[in-house]
């Protein structure tokens, strides 16, 4: 069996691992590159494989950095099956068309305002293509074995977000695990990731390979931010990831309100996508920690702004309020319009809720840049900028080390680190070499492993 690393190396985006046996070829994950321009340019390059001979895709979870390239392959003619958890199918049916829609919008905006270097900026794919590729998805429950050609597979829960899985496959007498994105043992909404079985090789994510989550209580931090922003008479802007983090923020705000720890400010969920995702979370109680009552409370505290006009009307509000809008890294979506009008006001707080990939607008704002470019113009940053680290959907390096130690891996298991920026993966390797017996290396782009 050969494994080729076609993405998720040296970056947390573009996850794609190509597995070949004598008779079968599959991709595990098919993610979009995001962040730095040189990384995004890879989305326009053809994959070094013959799509006609690709049998199937196995998808770990719905986030676009794992799923967002599927419509590109569909556009190029791929018609094989895409195996994934049913909740991931539900989430992809929202996320992928939305991704197509955002790309069409961006291309139109750049065309209209003539701010692209390209004469005729084209979206990578449109909404229609993203909707069409959903017909290829096939549901596989956790812990149910399935087979593609001569490869045996099973998905097991990885925490992180609804439906997120680690992928375990067996072929040619070897067993390989793909961690996927690994959640936290104490996530506000998701259950802890399931420990791994014995493996010959593990491709392990390393997003937080060089950082530990703030031990500060996330509820206390959020309460302080809401209270001080309200005192200033400002707006709390929360750029939020529609899947997972938005639900966690909503749940935390509902809890704080119930305990009377924050004032009753108007809260707007300005993201049609997050509204749909919220409904999916509430349909899957068995997969998360939320109860029906908690879902109702979360629903009751927010006003949903579905239409563009409702969203625009938020600019008329003068009293302190909270706006939760996508996207989480401020790379697109409605949050951009709110940032443009509010980031130059010292009374505003911008609160990020998770990992910000290098090169994204969110990462630049958090790094303390004086000005930020939105829609081709520079805007001064005067707002307070914070990040709610306690809300990340990824385990930090200590969480992951404990997860590995609770697994059934034997000391001879080889680990290849993926899904991390270079300094994070390097630090994770050093940590694991000191605290475990595994042979650990950082995977390289286009590297081929032969098992
Ligand atoms: Zn993810």
mmCIF file of N, CA and C and ligand atoms in Angstrom, residues 61 63 65-66 160-161 181 394 419, ligand 1:
data_model
loop_
_atom_site.group_PDB
_atom_site.id
_atom_site.type_symbol
_atom_site.label_atom_id
_atom_site.label_comp_id
_atom_site.label_asym_id
_atom_site.label_seq_id
_atom_site.Cartn_x
_atom_site.Cartn_y
_atom_site.Cartn_z
ATOM 1 N N UNK A 61 -14.732 14.415 8.214
ATOM 2 C CA UNK A 61 -15.784 15.291 8.753
ATOM 3 C C UNK A 61 -16.071 16.437 7.805
ATOM 4 N N UNK A 63 -15.933 19.855 7.891
ATOM 5 C CA UNK A 63 -15.228 21.141 7.713
ATOM 6 C C UNK A 63 -14.618 21.239 6.317
ATOM 7 N N UNK A 65 -11.921 22.457 5.156
ATOM 8 C CA UNK A 65 -10.499 22.121 4.952
ATOM 9 C C UNK A 65 -10.324 20.605 4.794
ATOM 10 N N UNK A 66 -11.420 19.845 4.973
ATOM 11 C CA UNK A 66 -11.405 18.395 4.731
ATOM 12 C C UNK A 66 -12.336 17.976 3.590
ATOM 13 N N UNK A 160 -14.647 16.555 18.321
ATOM 14 C CA UNK A 160 -14.427 17.694 17.405
ATOM 15 C C UNK A 160 -15.714 18.388 16.969
ATOM 16 N N UNK A 161 -16.439 17.845 15.989
ATOM 17 C CA UNK A 161 -17.754 18.382 15.609
ATOM 18 C C UNK A 161 -18.680 17.199 15.338
ATOM 19 N N UNK A 181 -9.595 15.444 12.577
ATOM 20 C CA UNK A 181 -9.428 16.472 13.602
ATOM 21 C C UNK A 181 -9.890 15.880 14.924
ATOM 22 N N UNK A 394 -10.200 21.550 18.843
ATOM 23 C CA UNK A 394 -9.069 20.617 18.727
ATOM 24 C C UNK A 394 -8.426 20.384 20.090
ATOM 25 N N UNK A 419 -1.648 18.110 9.251
ATOM 26 C CA UNK A 419 -2.621 19.092 9.711
ATOM 27 C C UNK A 419 -2.058 19.978 10.814
HETATM 28 ZN ZN1 LIG B 1 -12.297 20.238 11.547
#
